[in-house]
RNA sequence: CGGGGCGUAGCUCAGCUUGGCUAGAGCGCGUGCCUUGGGAGCACGAAGUCGCAGGUUCAAAUCCUGCCGCCCCGACCA
C-alpha cells in the first residue's frame, strides 16, 4: 500500500477526549475516530489489525472444533422475555421498537438466540456436544462508556456457546476453550492472567476471566504471591483462622452516645477496627430484611450480596428495621427480632474476641462480644468481605496482593439456566427429555486490541507484535525527488509485496523526521529506510521498532538481514 | 443516576472575571519560495451559526434561565 494513496491520518496533538495512553495512541495514530460517546469509527488501519486478530481467534477456535455462525443484532423481545432477562437485564439492554410498535433489543450477548436456534435444530444426544461461535458487533447502553474501546457502547465480541448432554462433556469443552483462549492471547503478545470470576448476570457456576495485567485496568484481582491462586476481587476471599478463647468476659452494655460509625467508635473507645462487628442492612424487592455482619476493618462485597439475595435490593427502610427491632447506628444481632431478619455472618467475625457490636438500643453498644458464644442460632456463615492487600491466600495461606487487569475474555459454565427457562430439551439415550447443559465463552475483540496497546507501547507510540501489526513493514522513502533513490525504493516495494510481506510504502512528500515520527507512533514492527546518502554507499537501513535498534546493511545482504530481524521480533 | 469539569476554525487552546472595536493563536489545510535523517522556516490564503433555544441590554462568545453534547470519579461488564 502506498501511503500517499492510503486513508490514514495521524495527529500531532493529544485529543482531549482521551485520558489513558492506549486510547490516546489509537486516536493519534489514526486507528479510531469517535462518532458519539462509546461509539467509534474503525478506520482502515484499525480494520487491518482487527482482521488479523479475528484470524487468530478463528484459527485457535477451529482447532478445537468450534463452528462459526452469525446471528442478528436486532433481536425480538419475545426470546428475552422467555429467559426472563428482558426484565432483569436493566438499562444496558438497548431496547427499540419497530414501526408496528413491536419490541426488540439490540444484542448485548446471545444466550437466548443460540438456545433458540439449538432447541429448534437439535433433538438428540447424538448431535452433542456442539460448540458454536460468532464474531459480531454487540450493543450495550453502558452506564458510563470509558477509555475508548475499553468500555464502548458498540464493540466487537467473539461469543461462543456450547451444548452438552453431560457435565463431563461440558468440562471437556470448557478446558478446550481455556486452552484456546490462552493460545489466542499469547499470540497477541499479551501478558495475562487467568482468574476465578463471579458470574454476574449471565449466570451459571464456574467461571474464569482472562485478565491482561495493566495499571489502568478496570478490574481488581487478588493474586497470591506464593501459589497459583488468583481471583477477581468480586469473587476472592481470604481465610480466617477462627479464634476461640476459654476465658470469656461477660457481655456488657456500654454507653456510646451519638457514636454510630466505626470511625467514631474507634476513636471514642480507643480500639482498633478489628475489634468491631458492623452490620449492613438491606431489604429485597419483596421487603425481606437481611443483616450482613462483618469485622469492622473489612468492606462488604456487593457482588457477593447480589449472589446471596439473588434479586434486586436496596438499603433497609426505617420501617423494616423498626419491625425487626433494630436500631440504625446501633444495629447488631443481639436483641433483634430474628423472625423478621435473615442474618449472614462473614467468616472474619470468627476472629473477634471481646468485641464491640450494636445493642439495638439508642446510644448503646455491647462490649465483650464473642462470636462462638453470642451469635444467635440460625445464622449463615458466608464470605462477603472484600480482600485487602496482605490478606492470606485461601489455598496456600500465602500473602495476597491486589493488582489491576483488563478483562479480555470470560468463560462460564452455564449449566441449564437458559435451557430450562427456554425449554430447550434433547432426547437422551434413555429416551427422556433433558435440558441442554451449556457453557459460554466471550472475548472482547476490540478491547483486546486496545489492551495490546496498553501493554505494548513507549513514549513514541505503539509497539505492535508481528501477529497484530496492521502492516509488518513500513518502507520509508526519503529524498523522493532523487530519481535513482525513488526507483530503488519503488522496486524494493514491489519485491517485498511480491514475496508476500505486508508493506506500507511511505512515499509521501514529507520530511524525514515527519515520517519517522509517524512510523514510531503507529508502531509498525520493521522500518526499512531508503535514503540517498546511504544508498550511494550501497546501504539500506533497517529499524526494529521493538528494540529500537537500527542497522545499516549492504544492499546485497538486505534479505538476509531482514530475515534475521524477523526471527528476532515477537 | 450522584459528584467534578468542559463545549470558540478539522485538532489543541486563548478571549468570558469587569458586556463594546473587524473573534484570536499554534497545529493542520491551499499556493509559492526555501529546506531535506527525528513532527523545519518565511510569505500569502481559505476556513467560525462562539453547542442549541430563550431572556436581560443601545450592545452578548462574555451576564441570566432552560436544554443538548462530551470527558473524569462511583455502581455494571467483553
XYZ file of C-alpha atoms (C1' of nucleotides) in Angstrom:
648
model
C 0.000 0.000 0.000
C 1.315 3.384 -0.998
C 0.786 5.749 1.917
C 0.225 8.661 -0.475
C -2.835 6.824 -1.784
C -3.979 5.410 1.537
C -6.551 6.750 4.004
C -4.528 7.295 7.133
C -4.171 10.500 9.109
C -2.179 10.906 12.294
C -2.438 13.648 14.898
C 0.425 15.502 16.480
C -1.526 16.721 19.461
C -3.273 14.727 22.147
C -7.040 14.883 21.689
C -8.734 15.918 24.880
C -11.286 13.109 24.831
C -8.543 10.604 25.654
C -7.055 10.010 29.064
C -5.171 6.731 29.003
C -2.220 6.020 26.769
C -3.784 3.285 24.637
C -6.782 5.497 23.884
C -4.543 8.455 23.055
C -2.452 6.395 20.648
C -5.494 4.817 18.996
C -6.683 8.289 18.099
C -3.340 9.926 17.384
C -2.178 7.069 15.181
C -5.380 7.229 13.164
C -6.942 3.911 14.195
C -10.269 5.146 15.524
C -12.438 8.250 15.438
C -15.300 8.897 17.816
C -18.792 9.288 16.442
C -20.672 9.520 19.750
C -19.980 8.588 23.349
C -18.770 4.990 23.321
C -19.308 4.651 19.566
C -16.364 4.637 17.192
C -15.459 4.551 13.540
C -12.888 1.879 12.856
C -10.528 3.413 10.301
C -8.815 1.357 7.579
C -5.650 0.757 9.544
C -7.670 -0.406 12.532
C -9.621 -2.787 10.362
C -6.386 -4.453 9.269
C -5.394 -5.204 12.847
C -8.940 -6.252 13.667
C -8.958 -8.768 10.821
C -5.648 -10.186 11.937
C -6.956 -10.693 15.436
C -10.117 -12.295 14.107
C -7.972 -14.647 12.066
C -6.033 -15.710 15.155
C -9.278 -16.290 17.024
C -10.794 -18.343 14.199
C -7.675 -20.464 13.840
C -7.492 -21.313 17.509
C -11.203 -21.998 17.852
C -11.347 -24.073 14.703
C -8.559 -26.239 16.128
C -10.919 -27.102 18.970
C -13.765 -27.916 16.638
C -15.839 -24.819 17.276
C -18.178 -23.801 14.432
C -18.768 -20.242 13.336
C -22.186 -18.777 12.575
C -23.649 -15.285 12.623
C -26.731 -14.158 14.491
C -28.650 -10.885 14.100
C -28.012 -7.719 16.060
C -31.711 -6.859 16.177
C -33.409 -9.352 18.453
C -37.103 -9.860 19.179
C -38.104 -9.148 22.788
C -40.035 -12.397 22.923
C -36.944 -14.573 23.434
C -35.647 -12.264 26.124
C -38.963 -12.452 27.905
C -38.775 -16.232 27.784
C -35.462 -16.299 29.618
C -36.627 -13.543 31.937
C -33.732 -11.302 31.110
C -35.986 -8.745 29.401
C -36.930 -7.761 32.941
C -33.651 -8.424 34.728
C -31.014 -7.077 32.398
C -31.682 -3.442 33.185
C -30.953 -0.378 31.140
C -27.829 -1.780 29.494
C -30.183 -3.707 27.239
C -30.770 -1.273 24.412
C -34.456 -1.571 23.579
C -36.057 -0.387 20.376
C -39.432 -0.589 18.690
C -40.290 -1.181 15.082
C -42.942 0.698 13.053
C -45.636 -1.577 14.393
C -44.533 -0.774 17.924
C -43.207 -4.309 18.432
C -40.369 -4.558 20.942
C -36.793 -5.502 20.062
C -33.409 -5.348 21.702
C -30.007 -4.678 20.179
C -27.968 -7.742 21.077
C -25.628 -7.352 24.050
C -24.961 -11.118 24.152
C -26.731 -14.062 22.547
C -27.534 -16.839 25.004
C -31.243 -16.599 24.229
C -30.801 -16.649 20.482
C -28.365 -19.539 20.334
C -30.522 -21.512 22.748
C -33.473 -20.890 20.493
C -31.526 -21.980 17.417
C -30.254 -25.160 19.003
C -33.573 -26.153 20.525
C -35.236 -25.981 17.130
C -32.485 -27.867 15.271
C -31.164 -30.413 17.755
C -33.286 -33.048 19.372
C -30.935 -35.944 20.082
C -27.950 -36.529 22.335
C -26.295 -37.969 19.225
C -25.763 -34.425 17.905
C -23.975 -33.315 21.056
C -21.653 -31.795 22.042
C -21.922 -28.678 19.936
C -19.713 -25.618 20.109
C -20.916 -22.580 18.143
C -19.486 -19.099 17.980
C -19.721 -15.786 16.180
C -17.671 -12.639 15.855
C -20.081 -9.783 15.832
C -20.903 -6.241 16.833
C -22.504 -6.040 20.252
C -24.545 -3.195 21.648
C -24.841 -2.290 25.297
C -26.120 1.004 26.601
C -23.364 1.220 29.187
C -23.903 3.458 32.202
C -20.573 5.052 31.550
C -18.654 4.385 28.358
C -14.987 4.869 29.051
C -11.449 4.849 27.719
C -12.265 4.463 24.044
C -12.711 0.832 23.126
C -12.212 -0.415 26.675
C -15.833 0.136 27.515
C -17.726 1.078 24.402
C -21.458 1.008 23.753
C -20.875 -0.680 20.448
C -17.988 -3.124 20.264
C -16.945 -6.346 18.611
C -17.153 -9.526 20.588
C -16.461 -13.122 19.881
C -19.145 -15.035 21.721
C -19.348 -18.789 21.796
C -21.818 -21.232 23.280
C -21.557 -24.957 23.832
C -24.262 -27.585 24.361
C -23.796 -30.895 26.136
C -25.554 -33.953 27.435
C -23.289 -34.268 30.462
C -21.222 -32.158 32.811
C -18.148 -34.192 31.857
C -18.610 -33.135 28.273
C -19.062 -29.505 29.309
C -15.897 -29.687 31.386
C -14.006 -31.003 28.382
C -15.125 -28.177 26.134
C -14.576 -25.667 28.921
C -10.986 -26.843 29.209
C -10.595 -26.707 25.431
C -11.776 -23.131 25.422
C -9.489 -22.317 28.326
C -6.591 -23.590 26.222
C -7.736 -21.889 23.040
C -8.103 -18.556 24.851
C -4.667 -18.898 26.380
C -3.215 -19.535 22.930
C -5.045 -16.605 21.405
C -3.832 -14.126 23.998
C -0.305 -15.493 23.846
C -0.273 -14.993 20.097
C -1.392 -11.419 20.668
C 1.728 -10.861 22.738
C -0.284 -10.184 25.867
C 0.882 -10.729 29.410
C -2.244 -12.058 31.052
C -3.513 -13.998 33.998
C -6.468 -16.334 34.322
C -8.523 -15.617 37.417
C -11.570 -17.089 39.111
C -14.574 -14.908 38.495
C -18.053 -14.047 39.604
C -20.685 -14.953 37.027
C -22.615 -11.671 37.114
C -25.957 -11.503 35.345
C -25.014 -14.125 32.736
C -25.438 -16.694 35.472
C -24.050 -20.183 35.947
C -21.492 -21.864 38.167
C -17.776 -21.995 37.322
C -16.209 -19.091 35.578
C -12.759 -17.762 34.687
C -11.666 -14.405 33.408
C -8.637 -13.707 31.250
C -7.038 -10.562 32.547
C -4.421 -8.504 30.787
C -2.367 -7.016 33.569
C -2.251 -3.231 33.394
C -2.420 -0.425 35.943
C -5.222 1.232 34.025
C -7.374 -1.912 34.144
C -10.889 -1.523 35.486
C -10.816 -4.817 37.362
C -9.066 -5.617 40.589
C -7.516 -9.017 41.059
C -6.466 -10.733 44.279
C -3.294 -12.520 43.382
C -1.371 -14.924 45.628
C 2.346 -14.237 45.763
C 3.086 -17.864 46.685
C 0.756 -20.073 44.668
C -1.414 -20.018 41.522
C -4.495 -18.609 43.211
C -5.834 -15.520 41.500
C -9.397 -14.250 41.574
C -11.367 -11.173 40.711
C -11.876 -9.299 43.979
C -15.627 -9.752 43.406
C -15.008 -13.447 43.850
C -11.885 -13.555 46.017
C -11.925 -14.307 49.698
C -9.361 -14.807 52.396
C -9.097 -17.471 55.024
C -9.568 -16.586 58.655
C -8.252 -18.722 61.475
C -11.060 -18.830 63.956
C -10.250 -17.732 67.466
C -11.913 -19.346 70.474
C -10.956 -18.389 73.988
C -11.954 -20.194 77.156
C -11.810 -17.229 79.474
C -14.635 -15.046 78.263
C -15.618 -11.725 79.724
C -19.335 -11.181 80.222
C -21.374 -9.317 77.632
C -21.694 -5.781 78.899
C -23.841 -2.844 77.795
C -21.752 0.297 77.344
C -22.857 3.821 76.641
C -21.769 5.219 73.283
C -23.687 8.487 72.893
C -24.060 9.591 69.263
C -21.328 7.232 68.134
C -22.735 5.383 65.144
C -19.938 4.777 62.685
C -16.975 2.500 63.175
C -14.672 5.506 62.824
C -16.381 7.382 65.625
C -16.466 4.322 67.854
C -12.807 3.551 67.254
C -11.879 6.975 68.449
C -14.353 7.031 71.318
C -13.382 3.617 72.699
C -9.780 3.763 71.534
C -9.965 0.320 69.967
C -8.764 -0.881 66.549
C -11.408 -1.638 63.835
C -10.682 -5.371 64.136
C -12.484 -5.316 67.494
C -15.796 -4.298 65.964
C -18.539 -6.212 64.234
C -20.513 -3.970 61.923
C -23.901 -4.597 60.380
C -25.045 -3.882 56.826
C -28.825 -3.909 56.465
C -30.730 -4.271 53.237
C -34.105 -5.413 52.050
C -35.055 -7.066 48.790
C -37.939 -6.174 46.488
C -40.305 -8.337 48.499
C -39.424 -6.471 51.661
C -37.415 -9.267 53.251
C -34.790 -7.847 55.587
C -31.197 -9.049 55.579
C -28.435 -8.347 58.088
C -24.839 -8.876 56.983
C -22.261 -8.896 59.754
C -18.583 -8.326 59.142
C -15.456 -7.368 61.038
C -15.013 -3.605 61.310
C -11.909 -3.319 59.140
C -13.464 -5.044 56.105
C -15.618 -3.686 53.310
C -18.706 -5.535 52.137
C -18.504 -7.012 48.643
C -21.719 -6.083 46.877
C -21.284 -8.671 44.135
C -21.491 -11.320 46.818
C -24.538 -9.709 48.385
C -26.175 -9.863 44.941
C -25.417 -13.566 44.729
C -26.801 -14.296 48.182
C -30.025 -12.356 47.750
C -30.482 -13.217 44.076
C -32.885 -10.369 43.374
C -32.834 -6.568 43.409
C -32.245 -4.983 46.804
C -31.818 -1.600 48.452
C -30.773 -0.183 51.778
C -33.196 -1.189 54.519
C -36.026 1.204 55.246
C -36.672 2.640 58.664
C -39.988 0.770 58.891
C -38.418 -2.604 58.175
C -35.746 -2.029 60.800
C -38.285 -0.962 63.368
C -40.342 -4.069 62.769
C -37.294 -6.237 63.378
C -36.430 -4.268 66.495
C -33.174 -2.977 65.022
C -31.899 0.496 65.790
C -29.994 2.169 62.989
C -26.450 3.108 64.009
C -26.633 0.699 66.920
C -27.518 -2.397 64.936
C -26.398 -5.880 65.873
C -27.736 -9.411 66.022
C -28.398 -9.388 69.748
C -31.896 -8.239 70.601
C -33.094 -8.196 67.012
C -36.346 -9.937 66.186
C -34.881 -12.968 64.462
C -38.167 -13.868 62.789
C -38.030 -10.642 60.834
C -34.436 -10.659 59.602
C -32.123 -13.109 57.889
C -28.618 -12.960 59.253
C -25.459 -13.727 57.278
C -22.117 -13.552 59.018
C -18.785 -13.130 57.324
C -16.029 -15.521 58.385
C -13.942 -12.556 59.511
C -16.199 -12.361 62.554
C -14.709 -15.655 63.758
C -11.581 -13.770 64.762
C -13.328 -11.343 67.107
C -12.783 -11.783 70.846
C -14.044 -9.345 73.432
C -15.516 -7.317 70.598
C -17.964 -4.463 70.189
C -21.324 -4.729 68.464
C -24.551 -2.757 68.314
C -27.060 -3.300 71.102
C -30.193 -2.283 69.183
C -30.656 0.359 71.827
C -30.198 4.068 71.183
C -26.707 5.193 72.277
C -25.584 1.744 73.449
C -23.250 -0.963 72.189
C -22.250 -4.282 73.664
C -18.728 -4.958 74.776
C -17.387 -8.450 75.433
C -18.778 -9.988 72.265
C -17.532 -13.494 71.421
C -18.711 -15.000 68.160
C -18.933 -18.569 69.441
C -20.991 -17.566 72.445
C -23.024 -14.521 71.424
C -24.260 -15.037 67.881
C -27.824 -16.291 67.515
C -28.539 -19.873 66.403
C -29.893 -19.659 62.894
C -27.311 -17.606 61.090
C -25.432 -18.488 57.932
C -21.650 -18.201 57.560
C -20.544 -16.631 54.297
C -17.624 -14.866 52.647
C -18.777 -11.357 51.845
C -15.621 -9.383 52.582
C -13.522 -7.544 50.037
C -9.985 -8.860 50.327
C -7.230 -6.460 51.261
C -3.557 -6.448 50.372
C -1.584 -8.788 52.670
C -4.638 -10.921 53.415
C -3.986 -14.653 53.412
C -4.475 -16.802 50.342
C -7.419 -19.187 50.869
C -5.498 -22.011 49.169
C -1.950 -21.870 50.491
C -2.044 -19.245 53.234
C 0.483 -17.084 51.402
C 0.160 -13.338 51.028
C -2.354 -11.809 48.610
C -1.677 -8.693 46.595
C -4.215 -6.589 44.711
C -3.333 -5.959 41.076
C -5.263 -4.461 38.187
C -6.325 -6.082 34.971
C -8.314 -5.587 31.787
C -10.843 -8.348 31.250
C -10.379 -9.555 27.678
C -12.004 -12.954 27.936
C -14.514 -14.706 30.135
C -15.623 -18.316 30.157
C -18.653 -19.673 32.057
C -20.245 -22.956 32.835
C -23.873 -22.000 32.447
C -25.421 -25.338 33.256
C -29.134 -25.466 32.462
C -30.087 -21.910 33.348
C -31.128 -20.978 29.816
C -32.140 -24.394 28.535
C -34.611 -24.792 31.409
C -36.116 -21.328 31.263
C -36.403 -21.574 27.486
C -37.480 -25.216 27.373
C -34.555 -26.355 25.265
C -34.534 -30.128 25.539
C -32.895 -33.023 23.756
C -33.724 -36.699 23.976
C -31.114 -38.678 25.883
C -30.048 -42.328 25.444
C -32.712 -43.385 27.908
C -35.366 -41.744 25.734
C -36.062 -38.984 28.244
C -36.198 -35.276 27.510
C -33.427 -33.360 29.261
C -32.329 -29.719 29.210
C -29.063 -28.982 27.428
C -26.100 -28.364 29.670
C -24.462 -25.203 28.401
C -21.250 -23.247 28.502
C -20.482 -19.800 27.139
C -17.264 -18.117 26.141
C -16.542 -14.500 25.287
C -13.659 -12.423 24.005
C -13.797 -8.638 23.810
C -12.210 -8.423 20.393
C -11.908 -4.654 20.075
C -10.910 -4.463 23.715
C -8.070 -6.931 23.102
C -6.613 -4.545 20.544
C -6.606 -1.654 22.972
C -5.261 -3.855 25.762
C -2.407 -4.874 23.474
C -1.524 -1.210 23.059
C -1.873 -0.525 26.751
C 0.700 -3.227 27.372
C 2.995 -2.624 24.394
C 3.966 0.988 23.854
C 6.664 3.528 24.638
C 6.850 7.319 24.711
C 6.923 7.416 20.900
C 3.887 5.292 20.220
C 2.523 1.811 19.805
C 4.732 -1.267 19.514
C 2.837 -3.940 17.604
C 3.769 -7.555 17.525
C 4.023 -9.340 14.162
C 0.667 -11.023 14.623
C -1.349 -7.855 15.201
C 0.565 -5.172 13.293
C -1.593 -3.502 10.621
C 1.435 -3.697 8.319
C 4.581 -5.624 9.157
C 6.886 -3.259 7.302
C 6.960 0.497 6.828
C 9.133 1.173 3.800
C 10.231 4.768 4.230
C 11.432 6.646 1.185
C 13.442 9.790 1.880
C 14.700 12.001 -0.919
C 11.816 11.104 -3.177
C 12.876 13.739 -5.680
C 16.047 11.827 -6.386
C 15.076 9.568 -9.244
C 17.604 6.850 -8.534
C 16.581 6.587 -4.896
C 12.919 6.607 -5.763
C 13.306 3.921 -8.402
C 15.217 1.781 -5.961
C 12.507 2.120 -3.334
C 9.740 1.519 -5.875
C 11.414 -1.710 -6.907
C 12.008 -2.807 -3.342
C 8.354 -2.133 -2.551
C 7.326 -4.352 -5.435
C 9.728 -7.097 -4.447
C 8.641 -7.093 -0.810
C 4.998 -7.153 -1.800
C 5.584 -9.953 -4.313
C 7.209 -12.005 -1.595
C 4.045 -11.664 0.448
C 5.153 -9.110 3.023
C 2.555 -6.644 4.229
C 4.148 -3.335 3.417
C 3.045 0.241 3.697
C 5.231 2.352 1.442
C 5.718 5.850 2.807
C 6.123 7.680 -0.471
C 4.590 10.884 0.836
C 6.272 14.159 0.032
C 7.333 14.892 3.589
C 10.499 15.376 5.561
C 12.397 12.536 7.145
C 11.593 13.375 10.750
C 7.911 13.573 9.949
C 7.911 10.065 8.505
C 9.972 8.624 11.350
C 7.565 10.051 13.912
C 4.596 8.514 12.128
C 6.342 5.153 11.805
C 7.054 5.067 15.535
C 3.622 6.372 16.512
C 1.717 3.762 14.547
C 4.273 1.183 15.594
C 4.990 -0.906 12.509
C 7.413 -3.600 13.705
C 10.009 -3.063 10.957
C 11.024 0.191 9.327
C 13.090 -0.001 6.158
C 14.631 3.360 5.372
C 15.803 4.223 1.879
C 17.774 7.449 1.661
C 20.042 8.968 -0.948
C 23.140 9.232 1.225
C 23.050 5.634 2.399
C 22.127 4.274 -0.982
C 25.144 5.954 -2.606
C 27.271 3.861 -0.278
C 25.192 0.817 -1.146
C 23.467 0.776 2.234
C 19.889 0.243 3.438
C 18.843 0.993 6.984
C 16.519 -1.292 8.922
C 14.959 -0.364 12.241
C 13.440 -2.804 14.690
C 10.630 -0.912 16.412
C 10.507 -3.375 19.276
C 14.151 -2.990 20.281
C 14.682 0.448 18.684
C 17.843 -0.977 17.074
C 18.893 0.369 13.693
C 21.259 -1.408 11.412
C 22.729 -0.393 8.074
C 23.210 -3.311 5.751
C 24.698 -3.668 2.293
C 22.106 -3.914 -0.443
C 23.227 -7.454 -1.253
C 22.858 -8.513 2.400
C 19.420 -6.968 2.758
C 17.232 -10.062 2.520
C 19.363 -11.999 4.940
C 19.282 -9.097 7.411
C 15.519 -8.769 7.103
C 15.171 -12.477 7.752
C 17.307 -12.151 10.892
C 15.184 -9.364 12.280
C 12.004 -11.259 11.521
C 13.326 -14.178 13.522
C 14.080 -11.932 16.446
C 10.864 -9.982 16.852
C 7.780 -11.039 18.718
C -28.166 8.351 38.227
C -24.978 11.195 42.054
C -20.133 14.242 42.319
C -16.427 17.231 39.333
C -15.063 19.587 34.675
C -15.631 21.100 29.577
C -18.219 22.987 24.864
C -14.965 29.241 20.468
C -11.859 27.045 12.807
C -10.589 19.851 11.131
C -7.277 19.395 16.062
C -5.159 21.818 20.744
C -6.469 26.161 23.123
C -6.678 31.925 24.421
C -10.577 35.636 24.953
C -15.512 35.342 29.336
C -13.906 37.556 35.850
C -15.220 43.589 34.774
C -20.573 43.075 28.038
C -18.381 47.384 23.390
C -13.576 47.820 18.243
C -13.047 43.510 12.206
C -13.278 36.916 17.443
C -7.557 35.391 18.010
C -3.019 31.938 18.255
C -0.467 27.261 17.269
C -1.021 22.746 14.555
C -3.404 21.000 10.149
C -5.174 22.536 5.004
C -4.128 25.500 -0.070
C -0.357 28.435 -3.152
C 4.739 29.934 -3.652
C 9.835 30.226 -2.024
C 13.344 27.792 0.801
C 14.755 23.328 3.288
C 15.512 17.891 3.229
C 17.877 11.822 8.606
C 13.635 12.773 14.031
C 6.781 16.261 13.520
C 11.753 22.865 9.707
C 11.467 28.322 8.148
C 9.245 32.591 5.520
C 5.173 34.888 2.767
C 0.241 34.871 1.217
C -4.555 32.484 1.621
C -9.113 29.600 2.759
C -11.611 28.091 6.921
C -16.203 30.164 12.744
C -24.494 29.599 13.253
C -18.539 31.177 19.615
C -23.098 23.640 21.415
C -28.742 24.883 20.962
C -33.050 27.835 22.452
C -34.854 31.796 25.062
C -34.031 36.172 28.158
C -31.518 40.907 30.005
C -29.228 45.135 27.277
C -28.417 50.552 22.868
C -24.921 46.285 22.526
C -23.834 39.221 24.415
C -18.550 34.377 22.902
C -18.817 37.286 27.641
C -24.472 38.140 32.184
C -29.255 35.036 33.412
C -32.622 30.590 32.520
C -33.589 26.003 30.216
C -31.935 22.142 27.128
C -28.240 19.173 24.433
C -23.441 17.000 23.859
C -18.568 15.399 25.718
C -14.801 13.887 29.470
C -13.300 12.257 34.528
C -14.632 9.741 39.638
C -18.508 5.795 41.716
C -22.498 1.259 40.878
C -22.495 -2.619 35.564
C -19.471 -5.701 32.027
C -16.153 -8.405 26.894
